Short mmCIF file of C-alpha atoms and ligand atoms in Angstrom, two decimals:
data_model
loop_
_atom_site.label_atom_id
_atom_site.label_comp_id
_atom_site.label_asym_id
_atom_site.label_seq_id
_atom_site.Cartn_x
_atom_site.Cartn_y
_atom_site.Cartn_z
CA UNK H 1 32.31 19.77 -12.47
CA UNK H 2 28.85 17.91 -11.82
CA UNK H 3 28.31 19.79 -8.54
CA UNK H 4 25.10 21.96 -10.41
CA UNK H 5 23.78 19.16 -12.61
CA UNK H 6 23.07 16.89 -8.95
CA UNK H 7 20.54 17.90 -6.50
CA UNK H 8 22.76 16.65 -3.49
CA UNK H 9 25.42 19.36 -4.57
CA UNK H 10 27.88 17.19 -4.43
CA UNK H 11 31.79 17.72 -6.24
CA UNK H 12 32.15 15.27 -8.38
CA UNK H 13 34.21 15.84 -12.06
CA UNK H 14 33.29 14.43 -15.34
CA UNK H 15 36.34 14.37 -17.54
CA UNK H 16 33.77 14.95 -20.43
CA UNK H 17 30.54 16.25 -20.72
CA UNK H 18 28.06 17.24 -23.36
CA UNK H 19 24.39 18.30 -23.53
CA UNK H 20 21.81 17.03 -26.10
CA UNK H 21 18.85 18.56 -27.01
CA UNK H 22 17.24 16.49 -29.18
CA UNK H 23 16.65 12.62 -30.33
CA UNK H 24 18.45 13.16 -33.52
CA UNK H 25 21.34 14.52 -31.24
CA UNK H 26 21.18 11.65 -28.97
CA UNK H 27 21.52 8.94 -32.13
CA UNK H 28 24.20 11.04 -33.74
CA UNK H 29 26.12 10.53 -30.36
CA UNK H 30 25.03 6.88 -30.12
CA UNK H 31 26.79 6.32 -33.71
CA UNK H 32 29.98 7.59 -32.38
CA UNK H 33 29.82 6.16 -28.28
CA UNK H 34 27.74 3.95 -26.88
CA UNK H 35 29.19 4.00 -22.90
CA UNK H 36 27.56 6.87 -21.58
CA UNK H 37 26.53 8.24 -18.28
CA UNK H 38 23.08 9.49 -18.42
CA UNK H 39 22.27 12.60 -16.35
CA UNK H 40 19.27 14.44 -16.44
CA UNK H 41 17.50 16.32 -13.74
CA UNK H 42 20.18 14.87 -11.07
CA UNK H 43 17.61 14.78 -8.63
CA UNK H 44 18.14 10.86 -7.75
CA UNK H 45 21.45 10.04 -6.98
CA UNK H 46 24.53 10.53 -5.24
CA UNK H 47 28.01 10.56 -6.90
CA UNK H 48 30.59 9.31 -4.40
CA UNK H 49 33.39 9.28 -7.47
CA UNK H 50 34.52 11.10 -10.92
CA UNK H 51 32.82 10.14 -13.76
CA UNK H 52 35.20 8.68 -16.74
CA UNK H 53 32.25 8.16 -19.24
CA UNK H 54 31.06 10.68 -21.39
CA UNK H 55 28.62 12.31 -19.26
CA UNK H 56 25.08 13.01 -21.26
CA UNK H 57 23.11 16.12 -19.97
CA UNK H 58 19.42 14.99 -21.46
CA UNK H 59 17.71 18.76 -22.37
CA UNK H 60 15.27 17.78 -24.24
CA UNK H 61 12.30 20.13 -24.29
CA UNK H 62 8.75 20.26 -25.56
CA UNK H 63 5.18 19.09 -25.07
CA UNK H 64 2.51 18.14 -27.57
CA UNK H 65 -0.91 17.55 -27.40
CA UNK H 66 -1.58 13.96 -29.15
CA UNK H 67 -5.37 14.44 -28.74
CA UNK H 68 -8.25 15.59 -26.66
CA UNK H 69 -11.24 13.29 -25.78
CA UNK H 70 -14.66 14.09 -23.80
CA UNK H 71 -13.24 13.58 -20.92
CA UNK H 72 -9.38 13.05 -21.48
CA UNK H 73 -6.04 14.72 -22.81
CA UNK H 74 -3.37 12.76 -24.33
CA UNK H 75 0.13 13.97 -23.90
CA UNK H 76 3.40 13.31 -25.27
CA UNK H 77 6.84 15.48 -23.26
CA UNK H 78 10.27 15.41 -23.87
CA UNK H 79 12.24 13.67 -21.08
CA UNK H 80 14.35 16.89 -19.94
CA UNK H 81 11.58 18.82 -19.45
CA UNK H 82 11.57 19.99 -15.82
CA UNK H 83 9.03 17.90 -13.72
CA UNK H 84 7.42 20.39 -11.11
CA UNK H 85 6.84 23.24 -13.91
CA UNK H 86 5.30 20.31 -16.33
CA UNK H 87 3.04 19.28 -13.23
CA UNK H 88 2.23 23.92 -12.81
CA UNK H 89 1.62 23.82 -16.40
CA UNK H 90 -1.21 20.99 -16.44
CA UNK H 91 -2.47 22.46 -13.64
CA UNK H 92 -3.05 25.73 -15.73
CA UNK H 93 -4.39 23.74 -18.16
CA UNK H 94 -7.26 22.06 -16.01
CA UNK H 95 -5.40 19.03 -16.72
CA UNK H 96 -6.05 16.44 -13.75
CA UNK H 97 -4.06 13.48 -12.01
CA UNK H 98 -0.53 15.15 -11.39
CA UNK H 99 -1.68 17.46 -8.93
CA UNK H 100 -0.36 15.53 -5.90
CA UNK H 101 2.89 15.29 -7.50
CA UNK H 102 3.51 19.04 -7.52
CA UNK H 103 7.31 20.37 -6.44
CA UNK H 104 9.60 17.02 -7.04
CA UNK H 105 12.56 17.61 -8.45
CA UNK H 106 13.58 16.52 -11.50
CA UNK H 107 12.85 15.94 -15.33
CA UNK H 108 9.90 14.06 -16.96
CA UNK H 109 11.96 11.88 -18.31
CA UNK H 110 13.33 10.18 -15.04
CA UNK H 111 9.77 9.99 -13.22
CA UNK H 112 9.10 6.69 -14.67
CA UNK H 113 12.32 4.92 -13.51
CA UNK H 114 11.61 5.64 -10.04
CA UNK H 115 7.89 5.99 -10.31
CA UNK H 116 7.95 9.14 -8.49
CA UNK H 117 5.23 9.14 -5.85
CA UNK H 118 3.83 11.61 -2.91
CA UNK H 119 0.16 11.78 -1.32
CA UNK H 120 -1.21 8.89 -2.37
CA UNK H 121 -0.28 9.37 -6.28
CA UNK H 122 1.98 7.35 -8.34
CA UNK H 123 3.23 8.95 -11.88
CA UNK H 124 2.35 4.93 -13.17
CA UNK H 125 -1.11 6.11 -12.46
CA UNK H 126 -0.91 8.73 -15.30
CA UNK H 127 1.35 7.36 -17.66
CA UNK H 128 0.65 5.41 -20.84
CA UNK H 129 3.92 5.13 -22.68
CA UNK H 130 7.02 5.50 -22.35
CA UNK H 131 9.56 5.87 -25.15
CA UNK H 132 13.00 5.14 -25.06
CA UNK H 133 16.26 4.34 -27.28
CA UNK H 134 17.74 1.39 -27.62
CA UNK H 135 21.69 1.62 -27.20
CA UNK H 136 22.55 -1.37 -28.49
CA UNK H 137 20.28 -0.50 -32.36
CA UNK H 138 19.82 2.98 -32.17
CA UNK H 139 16.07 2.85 -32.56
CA UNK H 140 13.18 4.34 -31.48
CA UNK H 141 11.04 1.65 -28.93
CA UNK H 142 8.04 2.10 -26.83
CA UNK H 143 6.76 0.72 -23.68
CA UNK H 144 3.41 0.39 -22.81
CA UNK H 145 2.16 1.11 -19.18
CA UNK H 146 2.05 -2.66 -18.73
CA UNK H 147 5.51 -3.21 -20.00
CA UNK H 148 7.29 -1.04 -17.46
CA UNK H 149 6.57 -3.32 -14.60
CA UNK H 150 6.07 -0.12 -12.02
CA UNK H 151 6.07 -1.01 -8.47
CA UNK H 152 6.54 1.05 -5.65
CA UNK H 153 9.76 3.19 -6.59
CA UNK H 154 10.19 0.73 -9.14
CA UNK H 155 10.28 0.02 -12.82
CA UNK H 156 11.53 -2.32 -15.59
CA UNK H 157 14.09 0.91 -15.91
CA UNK H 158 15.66 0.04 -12.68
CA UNK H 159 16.10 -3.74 -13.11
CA UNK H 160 16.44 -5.61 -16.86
CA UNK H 161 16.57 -2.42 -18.87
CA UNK H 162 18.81 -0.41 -16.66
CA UNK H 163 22.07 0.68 -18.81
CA UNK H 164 20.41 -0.57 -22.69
CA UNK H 165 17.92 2.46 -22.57
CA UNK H 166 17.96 5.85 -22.91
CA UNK H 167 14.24 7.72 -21.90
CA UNK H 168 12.96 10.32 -24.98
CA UNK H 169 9.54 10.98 -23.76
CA UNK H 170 6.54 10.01 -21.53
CA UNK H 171 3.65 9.89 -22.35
CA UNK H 172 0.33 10.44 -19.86
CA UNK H 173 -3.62 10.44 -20.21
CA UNK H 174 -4.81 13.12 -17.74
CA UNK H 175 -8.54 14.05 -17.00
CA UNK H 176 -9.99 16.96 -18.73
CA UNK H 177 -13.20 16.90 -16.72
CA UNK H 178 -14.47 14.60 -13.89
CA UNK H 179 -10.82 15.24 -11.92
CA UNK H 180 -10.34 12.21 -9.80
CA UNK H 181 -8.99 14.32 -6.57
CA UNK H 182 -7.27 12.29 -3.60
CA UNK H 183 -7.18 14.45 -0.62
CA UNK H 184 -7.30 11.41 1.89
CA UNK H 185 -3.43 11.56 2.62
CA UNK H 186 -3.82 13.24 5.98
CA UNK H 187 -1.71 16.24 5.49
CA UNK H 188 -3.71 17.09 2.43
CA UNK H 189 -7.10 17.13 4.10
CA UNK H 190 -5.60 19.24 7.01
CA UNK H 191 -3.83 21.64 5.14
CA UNK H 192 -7.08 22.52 3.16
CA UNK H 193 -9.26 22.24 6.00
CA UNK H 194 -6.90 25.06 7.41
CA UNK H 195 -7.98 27.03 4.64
CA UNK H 196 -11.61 26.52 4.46
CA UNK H 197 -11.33 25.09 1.14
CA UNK H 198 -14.41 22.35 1.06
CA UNK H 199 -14.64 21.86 -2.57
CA UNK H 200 -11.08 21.89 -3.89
CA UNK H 201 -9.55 22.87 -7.69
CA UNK H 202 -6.31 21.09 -8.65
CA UNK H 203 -4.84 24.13 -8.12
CA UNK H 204 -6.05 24.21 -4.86
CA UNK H 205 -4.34 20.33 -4.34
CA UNK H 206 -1.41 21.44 -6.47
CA UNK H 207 -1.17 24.51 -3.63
CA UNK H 208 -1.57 22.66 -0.28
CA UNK H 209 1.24 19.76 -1.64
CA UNK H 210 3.42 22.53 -2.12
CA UNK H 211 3.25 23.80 1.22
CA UNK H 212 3.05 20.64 3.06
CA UNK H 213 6.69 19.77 0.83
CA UNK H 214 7.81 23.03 1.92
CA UNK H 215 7.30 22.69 5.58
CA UNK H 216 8.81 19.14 5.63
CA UNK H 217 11.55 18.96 2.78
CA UNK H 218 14.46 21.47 2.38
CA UNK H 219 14.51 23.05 -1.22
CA UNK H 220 17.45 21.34 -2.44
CA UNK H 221 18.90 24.96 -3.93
CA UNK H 222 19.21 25.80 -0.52
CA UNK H 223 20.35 22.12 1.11
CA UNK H 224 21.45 19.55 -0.95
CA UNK H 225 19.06 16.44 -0.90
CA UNK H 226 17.49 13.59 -2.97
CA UNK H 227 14.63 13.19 -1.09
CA UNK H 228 13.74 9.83 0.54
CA UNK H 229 16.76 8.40 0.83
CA UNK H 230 15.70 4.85 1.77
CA UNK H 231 12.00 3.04 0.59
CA UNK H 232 9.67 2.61 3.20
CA UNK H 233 10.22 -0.90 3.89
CA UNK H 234 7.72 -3.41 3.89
CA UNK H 235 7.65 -5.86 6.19
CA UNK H 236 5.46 -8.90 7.06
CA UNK H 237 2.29 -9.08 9.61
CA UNK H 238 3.93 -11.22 11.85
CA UNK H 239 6.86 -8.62 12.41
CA UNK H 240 4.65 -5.62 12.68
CA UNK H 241 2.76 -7.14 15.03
CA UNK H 242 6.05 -8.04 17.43
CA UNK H 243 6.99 -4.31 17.00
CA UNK H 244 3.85 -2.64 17.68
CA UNK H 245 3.78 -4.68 20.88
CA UNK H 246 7.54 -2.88 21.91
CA UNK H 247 5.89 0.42 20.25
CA UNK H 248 3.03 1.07 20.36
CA UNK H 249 2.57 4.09 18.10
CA UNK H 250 4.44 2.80 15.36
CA UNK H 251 2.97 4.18 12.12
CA UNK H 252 2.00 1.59 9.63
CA UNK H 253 -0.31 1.39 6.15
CA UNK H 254 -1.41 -2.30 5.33
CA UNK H 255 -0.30 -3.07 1.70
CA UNK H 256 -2.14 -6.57 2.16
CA UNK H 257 -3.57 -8.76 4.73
CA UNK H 258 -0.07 -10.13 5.27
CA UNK H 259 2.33 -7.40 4.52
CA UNK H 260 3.00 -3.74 6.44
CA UNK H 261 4.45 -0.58 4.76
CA UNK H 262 6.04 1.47 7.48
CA UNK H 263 7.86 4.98 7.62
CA UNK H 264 11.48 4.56 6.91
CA UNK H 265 11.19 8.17 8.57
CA UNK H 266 10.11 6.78 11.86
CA UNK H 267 12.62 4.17 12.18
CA UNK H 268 15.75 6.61 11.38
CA UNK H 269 13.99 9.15 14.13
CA UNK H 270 13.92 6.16 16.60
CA UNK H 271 17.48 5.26 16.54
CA UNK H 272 18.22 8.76 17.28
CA UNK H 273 19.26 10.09 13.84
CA UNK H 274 16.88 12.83 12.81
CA UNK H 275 19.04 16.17 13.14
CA UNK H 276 22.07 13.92 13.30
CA UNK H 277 25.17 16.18 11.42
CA UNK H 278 28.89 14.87 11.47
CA UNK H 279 30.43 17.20 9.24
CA UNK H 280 28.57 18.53 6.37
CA UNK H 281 26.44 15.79 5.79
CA UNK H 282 23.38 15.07 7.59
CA UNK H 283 19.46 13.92 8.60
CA UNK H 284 17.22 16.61 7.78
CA UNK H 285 15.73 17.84 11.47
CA UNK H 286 12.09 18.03 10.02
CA UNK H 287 12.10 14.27 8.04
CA UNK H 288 14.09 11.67 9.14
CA UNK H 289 14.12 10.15 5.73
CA UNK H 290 16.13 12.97 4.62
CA UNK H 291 19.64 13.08 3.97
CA UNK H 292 21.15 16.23 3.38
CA UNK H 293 24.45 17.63 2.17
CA UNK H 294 24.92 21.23 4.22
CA UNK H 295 27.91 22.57 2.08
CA UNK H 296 30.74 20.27 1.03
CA UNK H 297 30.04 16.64 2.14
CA UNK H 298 31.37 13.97 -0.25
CA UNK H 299 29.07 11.45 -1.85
CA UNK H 300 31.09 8.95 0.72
CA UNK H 301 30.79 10.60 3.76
CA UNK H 302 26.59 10.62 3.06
CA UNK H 303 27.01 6.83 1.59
CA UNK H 304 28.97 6.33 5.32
CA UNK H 305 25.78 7.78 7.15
CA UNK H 306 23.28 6.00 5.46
CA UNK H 307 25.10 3.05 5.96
CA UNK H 308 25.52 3.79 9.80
CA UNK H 309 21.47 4.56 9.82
CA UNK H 310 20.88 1.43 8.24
CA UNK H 311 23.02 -0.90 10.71
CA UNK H 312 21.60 1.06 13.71
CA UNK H 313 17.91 0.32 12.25
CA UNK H 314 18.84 -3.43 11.39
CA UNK H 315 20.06 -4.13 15.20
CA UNK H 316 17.04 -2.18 16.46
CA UNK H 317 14.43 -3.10 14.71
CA UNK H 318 15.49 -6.07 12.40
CA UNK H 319 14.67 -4.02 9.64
CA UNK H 320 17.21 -3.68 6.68
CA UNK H 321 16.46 -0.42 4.87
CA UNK H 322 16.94 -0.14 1.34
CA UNK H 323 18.67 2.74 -0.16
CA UNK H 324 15.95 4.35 -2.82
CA UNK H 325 18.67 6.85 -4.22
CA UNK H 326 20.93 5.43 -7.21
CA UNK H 327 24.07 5.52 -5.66
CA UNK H 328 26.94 6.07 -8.24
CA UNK H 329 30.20 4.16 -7.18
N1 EPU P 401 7.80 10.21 10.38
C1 EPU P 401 8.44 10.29 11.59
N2 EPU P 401 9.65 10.95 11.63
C2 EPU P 401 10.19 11.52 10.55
C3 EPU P 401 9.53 11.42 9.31
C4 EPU P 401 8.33 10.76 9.23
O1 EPU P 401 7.98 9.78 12.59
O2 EPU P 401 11.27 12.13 10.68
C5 EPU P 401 6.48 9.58 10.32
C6 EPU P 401 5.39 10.63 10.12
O3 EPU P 401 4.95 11.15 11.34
C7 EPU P 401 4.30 9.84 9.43
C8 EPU P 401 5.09 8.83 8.60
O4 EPU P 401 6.40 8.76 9.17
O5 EPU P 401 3.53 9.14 10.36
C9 EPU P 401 5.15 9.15 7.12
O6 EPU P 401 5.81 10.38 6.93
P1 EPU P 401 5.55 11.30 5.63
O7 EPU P 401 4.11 11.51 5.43
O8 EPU P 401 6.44 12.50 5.73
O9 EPU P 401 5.98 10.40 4.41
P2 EPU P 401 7.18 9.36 4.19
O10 EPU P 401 6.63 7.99 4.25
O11 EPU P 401 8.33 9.67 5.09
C10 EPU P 401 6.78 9.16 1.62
C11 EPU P 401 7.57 9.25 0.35
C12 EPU P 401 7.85 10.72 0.00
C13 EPU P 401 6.53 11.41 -0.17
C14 EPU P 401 5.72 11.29 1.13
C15 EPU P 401 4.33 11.86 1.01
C16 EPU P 401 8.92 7.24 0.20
C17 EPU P 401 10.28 6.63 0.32
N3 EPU P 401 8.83 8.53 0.50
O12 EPU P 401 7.58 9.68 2.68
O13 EPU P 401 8.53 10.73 -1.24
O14 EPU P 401 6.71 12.79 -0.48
O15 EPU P 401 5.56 9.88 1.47
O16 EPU P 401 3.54 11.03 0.20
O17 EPU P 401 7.97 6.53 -0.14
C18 EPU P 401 10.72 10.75 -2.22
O18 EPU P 401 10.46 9.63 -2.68
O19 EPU P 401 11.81 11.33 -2.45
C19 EPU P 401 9.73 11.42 -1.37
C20 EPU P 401 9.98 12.58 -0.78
#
């Protein structure tokens, strides 16, 4: 039963399942069975069937310290090493450039296939390798920042390499002194405002993202969620403009002088959905981008939703929303 190993809580059964906790455990395996299902924090997708592959639970744990500069650390972690306490840990450390990132679920090891982001900060901002085995050899290879192609919510991990990889470790180059601190995402400059803080520690970032998530995002131990469930679209000029003329208050963040980012969030609360609840699955009532699984919902019946939301948003606003979660049918 996968119901604990996916964020969205949802029933699913693999008919077998094993945990790894190490490469040499992952290439004995790969000697024997090459068609696996790869699971690791679960925090990105949403099962809407059993699973008749083997089912690989990725625990592998450790970080090392590759080496310290004047002004940088080099580190190497283990891909099942839980995200948010890696992100508390450098944060103890006085390590710099993960800060924003603090409190998204998930392992290491699956940051770089989405290239997690939140408040202005991208994990491709941070990361310089990424190693990973090949299914097809059974060895070792390593990708270079440059080689993963990361876009927004995107990688070379979602597209060619998808299904002839398996993620070992990530490695990042973090600031030791001279943080680089982005506060300008709105939220973040109000929340420490709020607190008087004028001169802020990473801790103090790392602090004020985790309350901001807290008031917006339900704590998937407590809802079942994957986050965003749709990318923010992008659209072009020329359609923003026509849709700021019908609204007027539309939210919007210019990518380029021809091309508009705006809130999948907005658009879902538009058409009515935010709060929305037909059975157990549902729009979270504080972010519209949100879909949540209140008890029991199947992976269709959420599937079903999202694909109501993103009709009702196409006829609306002539927007087609794409889904961001890795949906598993
Ligand atoms: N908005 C609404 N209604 C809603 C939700 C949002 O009108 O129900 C509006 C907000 O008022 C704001 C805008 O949409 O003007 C943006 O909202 P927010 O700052 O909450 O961020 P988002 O664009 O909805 C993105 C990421 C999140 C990330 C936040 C903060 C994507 C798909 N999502 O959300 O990432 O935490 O920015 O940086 O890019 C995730 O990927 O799982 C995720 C949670």
């Amino acid at each position: 039963m996968l119901k604990g190993y996916n964020t969205f809580g949802i029933s699913v059964y693999a008919k077998r399942f094993i945990t790894v906790t190490s490469i040499y455990e992952l290439q004995q395996l790969l000697k024997i069975e090459k068609n696996l299902f790869l699971l690791s924090g679960g925090s990105n997708m949403l099962f809407t069937k059993d699973i008749d592959k083997l089912v690989v639970h990725i625990d592998t744990k450790g970080i090392s310290i590759d080496k310290e500069d004047d002004n940088f650390v080099y580190l190497t972690v283990n891909c099942g090493e839980n995200w948010h306490d890696f992100v508390l840990w450098c944060v103890s450390q006085n390590y710099g450039g993960l800060e924003n990132l603090s409190l998204i679920p998930g392992n290491v090891g699956t940051s770089p296939i989405q290239n997690i982001g939140a408040y202005g900060v991208e994990v491709k901002d941070s990361i310089t390798k990424v190693e990973a085995l090949k299914i097809e050899t059974n060895k070792l290879v390593s990708f270079s920042n440059e080689a993963c192609n990361f876009g927004y919510r995107n990688s070379i991990f979602k597209n060619e390499a998808k299904g002839k990889f398996i993620l070992t470790s990530v490695s990042f180059k973090l600031t030791t002194k001279k943080h680089r601190l982005i506060t300008s995402y709105g939220d973040i400059e109000n929340e420490l405002a709020n607190h008087n803080i004028k001169a802020p520690t990473l801790k103090d970032i790392s602090v004020a993202v985790i309350a901001i998530r807290k008031s917006k995002l339900p704590d998937p131990k407590e809802i079942g969620n994957s986050g965003s469930f749709f990318k923010n679209p992008i659209i072009s000029k020329a359609q923003f403009l026509a849709l700021q003329k019908e609204n007027p208050e539309i939210p919007n963040y210019p990518l380029s002088s021809t091309t508009i980012k705006v809130p999948a969030g907005w658009l879902v609360e538009q058409i009515g959905f935010k709060g929305k609840r037909y059975g157990d699955a549902g729009v979270h009532e504080k972010q519209a981008l949100v879909l949540v699984n209140y008890a029991n919902a199947t992976g269709t019946e959420i599937f079903q939703l999202a694909e109501r939301i993103q009709e009702k948003v196409l006829e609306k606003f002539g927007i087609s929303l794409e889904i961001e979660v890795n949906v598993i049918s």
